[in-house]
Amino acid sequence: VARSGPTIYEVARRAGVSIATVSRTQRRIGTVAPETRRRVLHVIDELGYRPSGAASSLAARRHDAAGIVLPNIAGPYFAGVIEGYESRSVTDRQSVLILGTHGRPHATELVLDLAARVDGLVVLGRTIPDALVRQLADDGLPVVLVARPAVDGTDDVRSENLNSAMALTKHLLAHGYQRLVFLGDPDASPDAKERWDGFEAVHRAQFGDPVPAVRCDYRESSGYRAAGNILDVAPERRPQAIVAANDEIAFGVMRACRERDLRIPDDIALTGWDDVPMAGLVAPALTTVAQPLHELGATAAALLRERVRGRRTEQRRVLLPTRLIVRESCGCRSQGGGA
Amino acid sequence: VARSGPTIYEVARRAGVSIATVSRTQRRIGTVAPETRRRVLHVIDELGYRPSGAASSLAARRHDAAGIVLPNIAGPYFAGVIEGYESRSVTDRQSVLILGTHGRPHATELVLDLAARVDGLVVLGRTIPDALVRQLADDGLPVVLVARPAVDGTDDVRSENLNSAMALTKHLLAHGYQRLVFLGDPDASPDAKERWDGFEAVHRAQFGDPVPAVRCDYRESSGYRAAGNILDVAPERRPQAIVAANDEIAFGVMRACRERDLRIPDDIALTGWDDVPMAGLVAPALTTVAQPLHELGATAAALLRERVRGRRTEQRRVLLPTRLIVRESCGCRSQGGGA
DNA sequence: TTGTAAGCGTTATCAT
DNA sequence: ATGATAACGCTTACAA
């Protein structure tokens, strides 16, 4: 538990100046005579001096760090958002602390701990209760929510779901499919809910009630299982198109179809959501809706920074556009691979 | 830039005790009378008091935080390692700081900054020069290297490559393939180098020189491009099996094959490496070598913690086992999907 | 341009 | 069992 390193006092002594001057030099702030500056920098370099993060934070009442809280780290969705967030934060010279709640029961405790070491927090999806978010915000901690409706005193950044879901569903209808089914869990996230809403609205306008859906969470294995139930029926009752709430579910459906020698899109059409890297690489290439993962994270970082710097107090809510990516799985003819 | 919150002094005053007693109570350390304890805890709860991270760190000379440095965040490989690392760290109540170098030129600067805010560092692959690693270690900072040979005074954790690569290559030879080619860049990472070494050794023992390889980095698009050159030759000169240095390259090869109506494994066999989640889900399912990403990260966290706590000084080098996953792309018959 | 000194909010060592 | 109080290493008025 050593880890000492030279302090500002040693630098000051060796350079023959006061610690204030070292601090000024080091932070390029205030005024320092060129000659003094050279001398100090030389000593700093010689000693390999680095200001202690803790001491700086304490004195300046600033951590130069922000945290991001998510359900888990792996998986293309979260990894993409983190990368966007991290990339932007590092550019602003802000340290990035991450915390995966992994459905832990004492997540609240962990988040409060985290909150004590950062200047602000980005919170994703279903991680912690609204009450906690509100408490943090009320305590004066800048908070930005991603893929989750804003709470008083917080900003949020989300991507568009409703219209894209409607466009996607209409596209499927234009193919002439009569029997569509939605695969996903509207209760799992606001995003999923809106995708469902869009599907439901268009489907109802066309066919009336009921609107068919099979509940299934975001995992490939869940999509695989759910697809099993859907597909193992008489061919004339089998859906002609499956609208999956995300790409991973769609991959599960593809696997289930493969096992049953059902061809996509000939025997059954399929769409996903997210446009993860593999979506364009599987066969058939997946028709899906792209959302800007990177930008989701980067925007959150930017909004948070504004608040941390006190540049803004009013709430901002950002809605990022999504894009329908038509490939082959919906029944459209391919125009070649597509990376 | 507000963010104050009650301090230990306020708690002490309201509870009618000294700050020392509050500290003891809060940290469950030393001795506190039950009655006093109740009173203090009550006030803490009432005020929502949380000790300042910076102040604690400064006083205790301990950050309760460790950093992880990687080239980038996204992609199944790094995301998996991060998740394993984070999961274990959080269990130990250690904050997790992440830094992606993204090939930034001033990565050194960023890493030194990071080093000032943590108790130890995990460094992955090709991120920062050995000289810097050595400097950090010499300065007394605990460092653990992942997928990278240890430097004096650091630990490392890696996964086995050489034997698995040999086993994989032999498996291909057992299929009777005569023309094999390796797709990857031995200079890109120690892992890639060892995979190549294994392939080369077996191939040379069987066929002598030269051992065919096409250089290609770890990306799908690179695999796709490289495969183009390999495949567009007379069928009798076309390789019968491609050994890709990782799964993403293999996915690129699959795409290139699809475009040329080459069937895997009938027209050409293919193997990957890593066993990313999609490897078992594509068609044909990819024969590959699984490495324990999660465990790679978790082990690094554990080793680092030992050093940080001063529990150990001697170097430890951990080699994690990998596992050959035979699916269909090598030419073996499927036994059904496989998630 | 530079130095002095008062914090910053804890931890931890002594006394008591 | 509790309380004073000296660190911890820096930032930042303010004075010189």
XYZ file of C-alpha atoms (C1' of nucleotides) in Angstrom:
710
model
C 0.000 0.000 0.000
C 2.907 2.290 -0.735
C 2.530 4.455 -3.814
C 3.835 7.790 -2.656
C 5.544 9.792 -5.362
C 6.904 13.301 -4.909
C 4.583 15.954 -3.569
C 4.225 19.549 -4.549
C 6.397 20.485 -1.605
C 9.388 18.624 -2.895
C 9.032 20.158 -6.289
C 8.769 23.587 -4.731
C 11.832 23.050 -2.604
C 13.997 21.762 -5.435
C 12.886 24.569 -7.713
C 13.360 27.161 -5.029
C 9.830 28.463 -5.215
C 6.618 28.201 -3.211
C 4.048 25.520 -3.750
C 1.674 28.130 -5.125
C 4.043 28.769 -7.981
C 4.368 25.091 -8.687
C 0.632 24.791 -8.774
C 0.305 27.717 -11.133
C 2.970 26.402 -13.427
C 1.588 22.952 -13.448
C -1.937 24.084 -14.221
C -0.987 26.808 -16.689
C -3.010 29.263 -14.734
C -2.224 32.676 -13.311
C 1.093 34.287 -14.095
C 4.534 32.781 -13.847
C 7.751 34.302 -15.111
C 9.119 32.362 -18.085
C 12.378 31.664 -16.344
C 10.662 30.406 -13.206
C 8.365 28.360 -15.313
C 11.233 26.583 -17.051
C 12.891 25.769 -13.786
C 9.740 24.386 -12.236
C 8.840 22.342 -15.267
C 12.291 20.912 -15.288
C 12.015 19.743 -11.719
C 8.533 18.381 -12.333
C 9.855 16.385 -15.209
C 12.910 15.256 -13.332
C 10.926 14.029 -10.360
C 8.062 12.720 -12.430
C 5.718 14.745 -10.289
C 1.974 14.231 -10.709
C -0.513 16.063 -8.531
C -2.457 13.727 -6.283
C -5.923 13.274 -7.671
C -7.512 13.092 -4.267
C -5.833 16.220 -2.974
C -6.723 18.187 -6.083
C -10.291 17.065 -5.935
C -10.614 17.926 -2.316
C -9.102 21.355 -2.637
C -10.817 22.275 -5.864
C -14.078 20.593 -4.911
C -14.171 18.975 -8.248
C -13.455 15.422 -9.286
C -12.888 15.797 -12.981
C -14.696 12.535 -13.221
C -18.133 11.385 -14.133
C -19.800 8.054 -13.732
C -21.978 5.953 -15.950
C -24.381 3.426 -14.514
C -25.717 0.599 -16.633
C -27.340 -2.780 -16.170
C -24.354 -4.561 -17.678
C -21.344 -3.908 -19.799
C -21.192 -6.560 -22.460
C -23.517 -6.783 -25.401
C -23.335 -4.545 -28.409
C -25.859 -2.025 -27.183
C -24.290 -1.034 -23.902
C -20.763 -1.417 -25.161
C -21.568 1.014 -27.965
C -23.053 3.591 -25.631
C -20.145 3.303 -23.224
C -17.668 3.770 -25.986
C -19.392 6.931 -27.176
C -19.544 8.223 -23.647
C -15.992 7.370 -22.800
C -14.645 8.790 -25.984
C -16.247 12.142 -25.430
C -15.410 12.276 -21.730
C -11.758 11.534 -22.221
C -11.594 14.279 -24.796
C -12.826 16.614 -22.080
C -10.207 15.178 -19.757
C -12.815 13.721 -17.510
C -12.182 10.367 -15.919
C -14.797 7.739 -16.540
C -16.139 5.551 -13.783
C -18.403 2.712 -14.726
C -20.785 0.740 -12.634
C -22.780 -2.238 -13.783
C -25.693 -2.948 -11.528
C -26.196 -6.477 -12.874
C -29.501 -6.570 -11.075
C -27.692 -6.477 -7.755
C -30.026 -5.866 -4.857
C -27.788 -3.302 -3.183
C -27.325 -1.298 -6.361
C -28.553 1.779 -4.543
C -25.710 1.560 -2.108
C -23.194 1.230 -4.916
C -24.616 4.167 -6.783
C -24.510 6.386 -3.722
C -20.911 5.374 -3.222
C -20.155 6.218 -6.801
C -21.945 9.523 -6.502
C -19.467 10.564 -3.828
C -16.568 10.289 -6.218
C -17.847 12.049 -9.309
C -19.106 15.398 -10.525
C -22.068 13.911 -12.308
C -23.763 10.735 -13.370
C -25.173 9.216 -16.527
C -27.778 6.584 -15.863
C -28.963 4.067 -18.403
C -32.228 2.215 -18.663
C -33.480 -0.021 -15.905
C -30.781 0.242 -13.335
C -31.939 2.204 -10.356
C -35.329 3.437 -9.202
C -36.628 6.876 -10.117
C -36.691 7.795 -6.457
C -32.945 7.424 -6.239
C -32.400 9.415 -9.396
C -34.539 12.163 -7.981
C -32.688 12.104 -4.696
C -29.350 12.471 -6.431
C -30.636 15.299 -8.571
C -32.135 17.022 -5.546
C -28.837 16.746 -3.758
C -27.419 18.852 -6.537
C -25.666 16.154 -8.498
C -25.942 16.648 -12.255
C -27.654 13.639 -13.770
C -28.349 12.670 -17.358
C -30.629 9.799 -18.229
C -30.191 7.658 -21.301
C -32.955 5.573 -22.830
C -35.147 6.510 -19.937
C -37.598 9.369 -19.435
C -36.180 12.354 -17.643
C -36.974 13.055 -14.035
C -37.290 16.577 -12.656
C -33.949 18.258 -12.697
C -32.288 15.827 -15.059
C -31.674 15.792 -18.780
C -32.310 12.859 -21.004
C -31.200 11.572 -24.331
C -33.103 8.927 -26.159
C -33.551 7.694 -29.659
C -36.683 7.796 -31.687
C -38.789 4.654 -31.581
C -42.431 5.313 -32.307
C -42.221 6.655 -35.831
C -39.572 4.182 -36.897
C -41.637 1.343 -35.524
C -44.604 2.582 -37.510
C -42.521 2.946 -40.656
C -41.084 -0.497 -40.174
C -44.506 -2.045 -39.702
C -45.868 -0.242 -42.739
C -42.963 -1.508 -44.762
C -43.925 -5.021 -43.805
C -47.551 -4.379 -44.698
C -46.421 -3.088 -48.074
C -44.914 -6.497 -48.641
C -48.443 -7.814 -48.373
C -48.018 -9.772 -45.170
C -51.272 -10.371 -43.344
C -50.141 -12.145 -40.215
C -47.589 -10.195 -38.191
C -46.416 -10.763 -34.675
C -44.370 -8.637 -32.300
C -41.661 -10.288 -30.225
C -40.489 -8.397 -27.209
C -41.349 -7.081 -23.786
C -42.962 -3.638 -23.660
C -42.406 -3.597 -19.921
C -38.693 -4.178 -20.234
C -37.812 -0.634 -21.227
C -39.352 2.574 -22.504
C -37.708 1.853 -25.838
C -39.393 -1.508 -26.156
C -42.689 0.034 -25.145
C -42.532 2.618 -27.895
C -41.554 0.070 -30.491
C -44.546 -1.924 -29.476
C -46.773 1.143 -29.539
C -45.732 1.906 -33.088
C -46.295 -1.628 -34.225
C -49.622 -1.802 -32.461
C -50.939 1.441 -33.888
C -50.220 0.516 -37.476
C -51.352 -3.040 -37.070
C -54.612 -2.013 -35.464
C -55.331 0.577 -38.111
C -54.976 -2.115 -40.716
C -56.473 -5.177 -39.091
C -58.227 -4.060 -35.917
C -57.965 -6.064 -32.715
C -56.336 -8.101 -31.417
C -52.733 -7.171 -32.092
C -50.583 -10.266 -31.752
C -47.529 -10.221 -29.542
C -45.367 -12.725 -27.775
C -43.569 -11.577 -24.705
C -39.843 -12.138 -24.721
C -36.879 -10.353 -23.230
C -33.911 -8.916 -25.080
C -31.788 -12.036 -25.317
C -31.031 -14.265 -28.255
C -31.948 -17.341 -26.301
C -35.318 -15.820 -25.437
C -35.988 -15.024 -29.069
C -35.075 -18.563 -29.960
C -37.426 -20.013 -27.406
C -40.304 -17.691 -28.167
C -39.923 -18.329 -31.876
C -40.303 -22.013 -31.201
C -43.819 -21.531 -29.910
C -44.718 -19.262 -32.756
C -43.411 -21.445 -35.517
C -44.641 -24.836 -34.431
C -48.143 -24.438 -35.733
C -49.916 -25.297 -38.950
C -48.301 -23.401 -41.856
C -51.486 -21.506 -42.663
C -51.579 -20.137 -39.124
C -47.891 -19.366 -38.958
C -47.094 -15.639 -39.004
C -45.750 -14.256 -42.230
C -43.570 -11.723 -40.509
C -41.969 -11.407 -37.104
C -41.084 -8.003 -35.697
C -38.420 -8.495 -33.081
C -37.815 -5.818 -30.455
C -34.092 -5.975 -31.056
C -31.503 -7.692 -33.230
C -30.531 -10.284 -30.691
C -34.064 -11.568 -30.471
C -34.089 -11.649 -34.259
C -30.911 -13.734 -34.264
C -32.665 -16.189 -32.005
C -35.562 -16.342 -34.406
C -33.164 -17.002 -37.267
C -31.684 -19.918 -35.425
C -35.113 -21.353 -34.678
C -36.066 -21.026 -38.336
C -32.880 -22.697 -39.466
C -33.593 -25.691 -37.315
C -37.027 -26.003 -38.854
C -35.792 -25.485 -42.388
C -37.889 -22.373 -42.650
C -36.381 -19.922 -45.082
C -36.162 -16.217 -44.345
C -37.723 -14.264 -45.948
C -39.390 -16.772 -48.263
C -41.225 -18.707 -45.597
C -41.268 -15.992 -43.028
C -40.077 -12.395 -42.911
C -38.146 -10.953 -39.980
C -36.961 -7.607 -38.699
C -34.781 -6.547 -35.800
C -33.820 -3.326 -34.082
C -30.494 -1.615 -33.242
C -28.443 -2.532 -36.286
C -25.679 -4.138 -34.302
C -22.535 -4.888 -36.302
C -23.601 -8.458 -37.076
C -26.989 -7.443 -38.434
C -25.634 -6.761 -41.885
C -23.333 -9.770 -41.865
C -25.650 -12.655 -41.227
C -27.507 -14.446 -43.979
C -29.997 -13.241 -44.835
C -28.925 -9.731 -43.894
C -31.273 -8.366 -41.276
C -33.695 -5.554 -41.965
C -33.596 -3.424 -38.858
C -33.653 0.058 -37.393
C -30.334 1.688 -36.672
C -29.953 3.782 -33.575
C -26.847 5.870 -32.982
C -25.347 4.107 -29.983
C -22.138 6.029 -30.008
C -23.931 9.322 -30.247
C -26.291 8.367 -27.464
C -23.313 8.061 -25.142
C -21.457 11.053 -26.493
C -24.484 13.298 -26.218
C -25.052 12.212 -22.651
C -21.451 13.094 -21.867
C -21.877 16.497 -23.458
C -25.095 17.316 -21.626
C -23.611 16.198 -18.361
C -20.565 18.332 -18.891
C -22.687 21.413 -19.484
C -24.429 20.878 -16.208
C -21.262 20.099 -14.306
C -19.667 23.278 -15.539
C -22.739 25.180 -14.526
C -23.225 26.273 -18.077
C -26.857 25.385 -18.003
C -29.604 24.807 -15.501
C -32.725 24.318 -17.590
C -33.649 20.841 -18.541
C -32.751 19.549 -21.965
C -34.235 16.539 -23.616
C -32.575 15.187 -26.718
C -34.191 12.815 -29.156
C -31.805 11.203 -31.604
C -33.067 10.066 -34.995
C -33.097 6.436 -35.995
C -32.996 5.035 -39.481
C -34.787 2.159 -41.134
C -32.242 -0.168 -42.682
C -33.866 -2.280 -45.342
C -31.888 -5.385 -46.147
C -33.135 -8.833 -47.063
C -34.854 -10.459 -44.121
C -38.034 -8.438 -44.684
C -38.453 -9.813 -48.166
C -36.673 -7.144 -50.156
C -34.175 -8.321 -52.689
C -30.558 -7.933 -51.785
C -28.231 -5.554 -53.521
C -25.177 -7.366 -52.280
C -23.647 -7.702 -48.840
C -23.474 -4.409 -47.029
C -21.098 -3.929 -44.105
C -20.403 23.402 -9.585
C -22.231 23.132 -6.304
C -22.638 19.629 -4.937
C -21.884 20.026 -1.273
C -23.837 17.725 0.982
C -23.415 17.528 4.748
C -19.936 17.000 6.123
C -18.780 14.922 8.974
C -18.781 18.019 11.144
C -22.474 18.583 10.776
C -23.214 15.010 11.612
C -20.982 15.235 14.658
C -22.624 18.397 15.866
C -26.172 17.127 15.453
C -25.309 13.878 17.168
C -23.452 15.616 19.946
C -20.230 13.731 19.381
C -16.831 14.369 17.848
C -16.017 13.732 14.206
C -13.824 10.855 15.275
C -16.809 9.043 16.650
C -18.780 9.663 13.501
C -15.931 8.281 11.460
C -15.711 5.206 13.645
C -19.406 4.603 13.495
C -19.616 5.104 9.818
C -16.754 2.774 9.075
C -17.642 0.122 11.630
C -14.174 0.321 13.044
C -12.875 0.810 16.556
C -15.267 0.863 19.442
C -18.458 2.849 19.780
C -21.070 2.495 22.484
C -24.280 0.988 21.141
C -26.332 3.935 22.240
C -23.949 6.437 20.663
C -23.875 4.355 17.557
C -27.644 4.462 17.160
C -27.724 8.181 17.578
C -24.998 8.781 15.037
C -26.465 6.399 12.501
C -29.771 8.105 12.849
C -28.308 11.497 12.090
C -26.325 10.075 9.184
C -29.467 8.663 7.737
C -31.456 11.796 8.403
C -28.927 14.029 6.708
C -28.091 11.567 3.976
C -24.470 11.939 4.864
C -21.869 10.321 2.616
C -18.158 10.739 3.274
C -16.409 12.698 0.560
C -14.490 10.327 -1.652
C -11.685 12.774 -2.203
C -11.208 13.539 1.462
C -11.232 9.884 2.411
C -8.751 9.026 -0.270
C -6.448 11.812 0.732
C -6.497 10.985 4.396
C -6.348 7.237 4.025
C -3.950 7.361 1.090
C -6.081 4.928 -0.720
C -8.451 5.425 -3.604
C -10.516 2.291 -3.424
C -10.411 2.462 -7.163
C -8.532 0.759 -9.926
C -8.257 1.557 -13.577
C -8.360 -0.513 -16.703
C -6.690 0.639 -19.888
C -7.691 -0.795 -23.236
C -7.443 0.092 -26.898
C -11.202 0.466 -27.212
C -14.373 -0.500 -25.451
C -16.720 -1.898 -28.018
C -16.355 -5.268 -29.658
C -17.100 -8.541 -27.957
C -13.574 -9.218 -26.820
C -12.905 -6.089 -24.813
C -16.461 -5.752 -23.617
C -16.243 -9.267 -22.214
C -12.999 -8.615 -20.404
C -14.270 -5.343 -18.985
C -17.380 -6.982 -17.718
C -15.411 -9.666 -15.930
C -13.117 -7.068 -14.465
C -15.872 -4.733 -13.404
C -17.927 -7.463 -11.902
C -15.141 -8.639 -9.673
C -13.995 -5.142 -8.728
C -17.413 -3.996 -7.686
C -17.738 -7.060 -5.509
C -14.594 -5.883 -3.755
C -16.119 -2.417 -3.477
C -13.511 -0.958 -5.733
C -14.500 1.738 -8.173
C -13.690 1.071 -11.776
C -12.125 3.679 -14.004
C -11.830 2.911 -17.665
C -9.666 4.485 -20.292
C -9.733 3.690 -23.962
C -6.595 4.800 -25.715
C -8.149 4.594 -29.165
C -4.704 4.942 -30.647
C -4.524 8.464 -29.286
C -1.044 9.914 -29.529
C -1.086 11.366 -26.019
C -2.226 8.144 -24.449
C 0.767 8.281 -22.135
C -0.421 11.529 -20.689
C -3.890 10.126 -20.106
C -2.557 7.024 -18.444
C -0.359 9.022 -16.097
C -3.358 11.119 -15.205
C -5.349 8.020 -14.526
C -2.554 6.555 -12.471
C -2.872 9.494 -10.067
C -6.428 8.570 -9.213
C -6.222 4.857 -8.641
C -4.554 2.252 -6.464
C -3.600 0.076 -9.371
C -3.927 -0.473 -13.079
C -4.874 -3.249 -15.441
C -3.459 -2.804 -18.910
C -4.682 -4.657 -21.956
C -2.892 -5.485 -25.161
C -1.368 -2.861 -27.360
C -2.207 0.301 -25.583
C 0.859 1.837 -24.064
C 4.565 1.156 -24.477
C 6.434 -1.211 -22.202
C 8.570 1.663 -21.011
C 5.555 3.364 -19.526
C 4.354 0.173 -17.895
C 7.752 -0.256 -16.359
C 7.816 3.314 -15.125
C 4.467 2.916 -13.425
C 5.530 -0.325 -11.824
C 8.804 1.201 -10.685
C 6.928 4.083 -9.139
C 5.263 1.513 -6.951
C 1.930 1.317 -8.693
C 0.533 -2.211 -8.826
C 0.056 -3.208 -12.447
C -1.465 -6.280 -14.037
C -1.125 -6.968 -17.725
C -3.735 -8.798 -19.744
C -3.030 -10.487 -23.061
C 0.439 -9.095 -22.935
C 3.687 -10.490 -21.557
C 4.523 -9.350 -18.076
C 7.140 -6.716 -17.422
C 9.350 -6.762 -14.347
C 7.304 -6.109 -11.295
C 3.944 -6.752 -12.905
C 1.665 -9.746 -13.070
C 0.021 -10.980 -16.194
C -2.930 -13.058 -17.162
C -3.265 -14.521 -20.592
C -5.011 -17.318 -22.292
C -3.458 -20.302 -23.927
C -2.889 -19.997 -27.654
C -0.092 -22.190 -28.902
C -1.443 -25.621 -28.054
C -4.970 -24.746 -29.070
C -3.725 -23.426 -32.373
C -1.853 -26.645 -32.943
C -4.874 -28.720 -31.998
C -7.054 -26.665 -34.265
C -4.685 -27.042 -37.183
C -4.354 -30.760 -36.620
C -8.108 -31.039 -36.576
C -8.183 -29.443 -39.994
C -5.487 -31.776 -41.251
C -7.526 -34.695 -39.977
C -10.258 -33.553 -42.308
C -7.804 -34.200 -45.092
C -7.337 -30.616 -46.211
C -4.098 -30.052 -48.086
C -4.153 -26.335 -48.726
C -4.509 -24.255 -45.578
C -3.973 -20.559 -45.094
C -3.709 -18.418 -41.987
C -5.480 -15.072 -41.904
C -4.257 -12.639 -39.326
C -1.471 -10.389 -38.197
C 1.135 -11.979 -35.938
C 2.492 -8.522 -35.201
C -0.827 -7.236 -33.979
C -0.686 -8.906 -30.596
C 1.116 -11.617 -28.678
C -2.044 -13.689 -28.909
C -2.108 -13.504 -32.670
C 1.568 -14.339 -32.780
C 1.098 -17.505 -30.769
C -1.871 -18.586 -32.824
C 0.271 -18.181 -35.894
C 3.159 -20.046 -34.281
C 0.915 -22.990 -33.543
C -0.486 -23.058 -37.021
C 2.931 -22.702 -38.549
C 4.508 -25.476 -36.522
C 1.872 -28.030 -37.408
C 1.663 -26.957 -40.993
C 5.399 -27.098 -41.456
C 5.673 -30.495 -39.854
C 3.141 -31.769 -42.324
C 3.999 -29.934 -45.517
C 7.306 -28.186 -45.005
C 7.880 -24.677 -46.272
C 6.456 -22.277 -47.103
C 3.611 -21.821 -44.651
C 0.917 -19.717 -46.303
C -0.453 -16.665 -44.545
C -2.249 -13.533 -45.504
C -1.814 -10.556 -43.289
C -4.996 -9.022 -42.002
C -5.981 -7.177 -38.850
C -8.690 -8.158 -36.404
C -11.664 -6.572 -38.146
C -14.506 -8.127 -40.076
C -13.954 -5.783 -42.958
C -10.299 -6.773 -43.133
C -11.209 -10.421 -43.187
C -13.670 -9.729 -45.941
C -11.110 -7.917 -48.024
C -8.319 -10.404 -47.456
C -10.630 -13.282 -48.270
C -11.386 -11.649 -51.588
C -7.785 -11.991 -52.679
C -7.565 -15.525 -51.459
C -10.743 -16.743 -53.059
C -10.501 -15.181 -56.476
C -8.169 -17.747 -57.953
C -8.631 -20.916 -59.922
C -10.602 -23.433 -57.825
C -7.760 -25.943 -57.805
C -5.484 -23.351 -56.250
C -8.033 -22.076 -53.786
C -7.304 -23.023 -50.180
C -9.407 -25.785 -48.714
C -9.380 -24.283 -45.260
C -8.917 -20.825 -43.827
C -7.692 -20.367 -40.278
C -8.753 -16.921 -39.128
C -6.994 -15.294 -36.201
C -10.320 -14.377 -34.631
C -14.043 -14.756 -35.164
C -14.571 -11.349 -36.653
C -12.132 -12.065 -39.427
C -13.947 -15.346 -39.963
C -17.242 -13.499 -40.277
C -15.672 -11.389 -42.976
C -14.572 -14.508 -44.765
C -18.081 -15.886 -44.538
C -19.463 -12.792 -46.153
C -16.913 -12.959 -48.945
C -17.781 -16.605 -49.536
C -21.482 -15.861 -49.631
C -20.994 -13.294 -52.317
C -19.105 -15.819 -54.421
C -21.571 -18.615 -53.791
C -18.885 -20.626 -52.107
C -20.321 -22.953 -49.535
C -18.777 -23.428 -46.124
C -17.571 -26.036 -45.333
C -18.271 -27.871 -48.594
C -16.268 -25.604 -50.849
C -13.997 -24.258 -48.199
C -13.566 -24.853 -44.476
C -13.178 -22.061 -41.963
C -12.259 -21.565 -38.331
C -12.236 -18.558 -36.025
C -11.005 -17.755 -32.537
C -12.627 -16.341 -29.377
C -16.050 -17.945 -29.579
C -17.881 -14.651 -29.428
C -21.623 -14.994 -28.821
C -22.454 -14.920 -32.521
C -20.028 -17.685 -33.424
C -22.494 -20.413 -32.585
C -25.424 -18.571 -34.107
C -24.353 -17.932 -37.656
C -24.843 -20.463 -40.418
C -22.824 -22.522 -40.646
C -21.938 -22.424 -36.973
C -18.314 -21.467 -36.586
C -15.669 -23.857 -35.360
C -13.477 -21.799 -33.104
C -11.450 -21.660 -29.911
C -13.139 -20.316 -26.823
C -11.217 -18.156 -24.461
C -12.620 -17.157 -21.076
C -13.046 -13.416 -21.557
C -14.909 -12.865 -18.357
C -12.373 -14.777 -16.374
C -9.515 -12.933 -17.998
C -10.882 -9.703 -16.576
C -11.907 -11.153 -13.242
C -8.525 -12.753 -12.688
C -6.783 -9.515 -13.479
C -8.950 -7.771 -10.919
C -8.111 -10.405 -8.333
C -4.373 -10.262 -8.946
C -4.405 -6.516 -8.823
C -6.288 -6.521 -5.578
C -3.746 -8.813 -3.968
C -0.986 -6.437 -4.872
C -2.884 -3.352 -3.835
C -3.570 -4.857 -0.448
C 0.075 -5.729 -0.136
C -0.823 -9.355 0.180
C 1.781 -10.356 -2.315
C 4.959 -9.029 -3.850
C 6.248 -11.859 -6.007
C 5.245 -11.908 -9.591
C 2.408 -14.125 -10.666
C 1.683 -15.179 -14.200
C -1.618 -16.814 -14.946
C -2.376 -18.775 -18.069
C -6.041 -19.510 -18.636
C -7.078 -22.561 -20.616
C -8.876 -22.287 -23.929
C -11.135 -24.832 -25.494
C -11.556 -26.024 -29.053
C -15.186 -25.679 -30.062
C -15.939 -27.907 -32.992
C -19.050 -26.881 -34.849
C -19.748 -27.042 -38.554
C -17.584 -24.611 -40.438
C -14.567 -26.906 -40.269
C -16.402 -29.658 -42.087
C -17.785 -31.578 -39.162
C -21.424 -32.487 -39.291
C -23.734 -30.486 -37.138
C -25.532 -31.901 -34.170
C -28.029 -29.075 -34.137
C -27.755 -25.398 -33.285
C -25.822 -24.772 -30.121
C -26.097 -21.497 -28.256
C 5.431 37.872 -10.411
C 5.576 35.391 -6.185
C 4.657 33.890 -1.389
C 1.583 33.143 2.744
C -1.856 30.785 4.637
C -6.540 29.291 5.072
C -9.192 25.894 3.845
C -11.026 21.205 1.524
C -13.324 16.736 4.589
C -11.515 12.918 5.934
C -8.385 9.321 8.723
C -5.719 7.986 12.456
C -2.834 8.720 16.535
C -2.832 9.980 20.910
C -4.569 11.296 25.142
C -8.162 11.112 28.357
C -15.578 4.721 24.780
C -14.609 9.259 23.211
C -12.330 13.654 21.894
C -8.392 16.724 20.208
C -5.651 17.338 16.695
C -2.151 16.556 13.373
C -1.627 14.981 8.978
C -3.068 14.104 3.859
C -1.452 17.228 -0.748
C -3.484 20.329 -3.099
C -6.160 25.137 -4.708
C -6.913 29.741 -4.215
C -7.794 34.202 -2.302
C -5.016 37.736 -0.603
C -0.896 40.100 0.530
C 3.514 41.547 -0.657
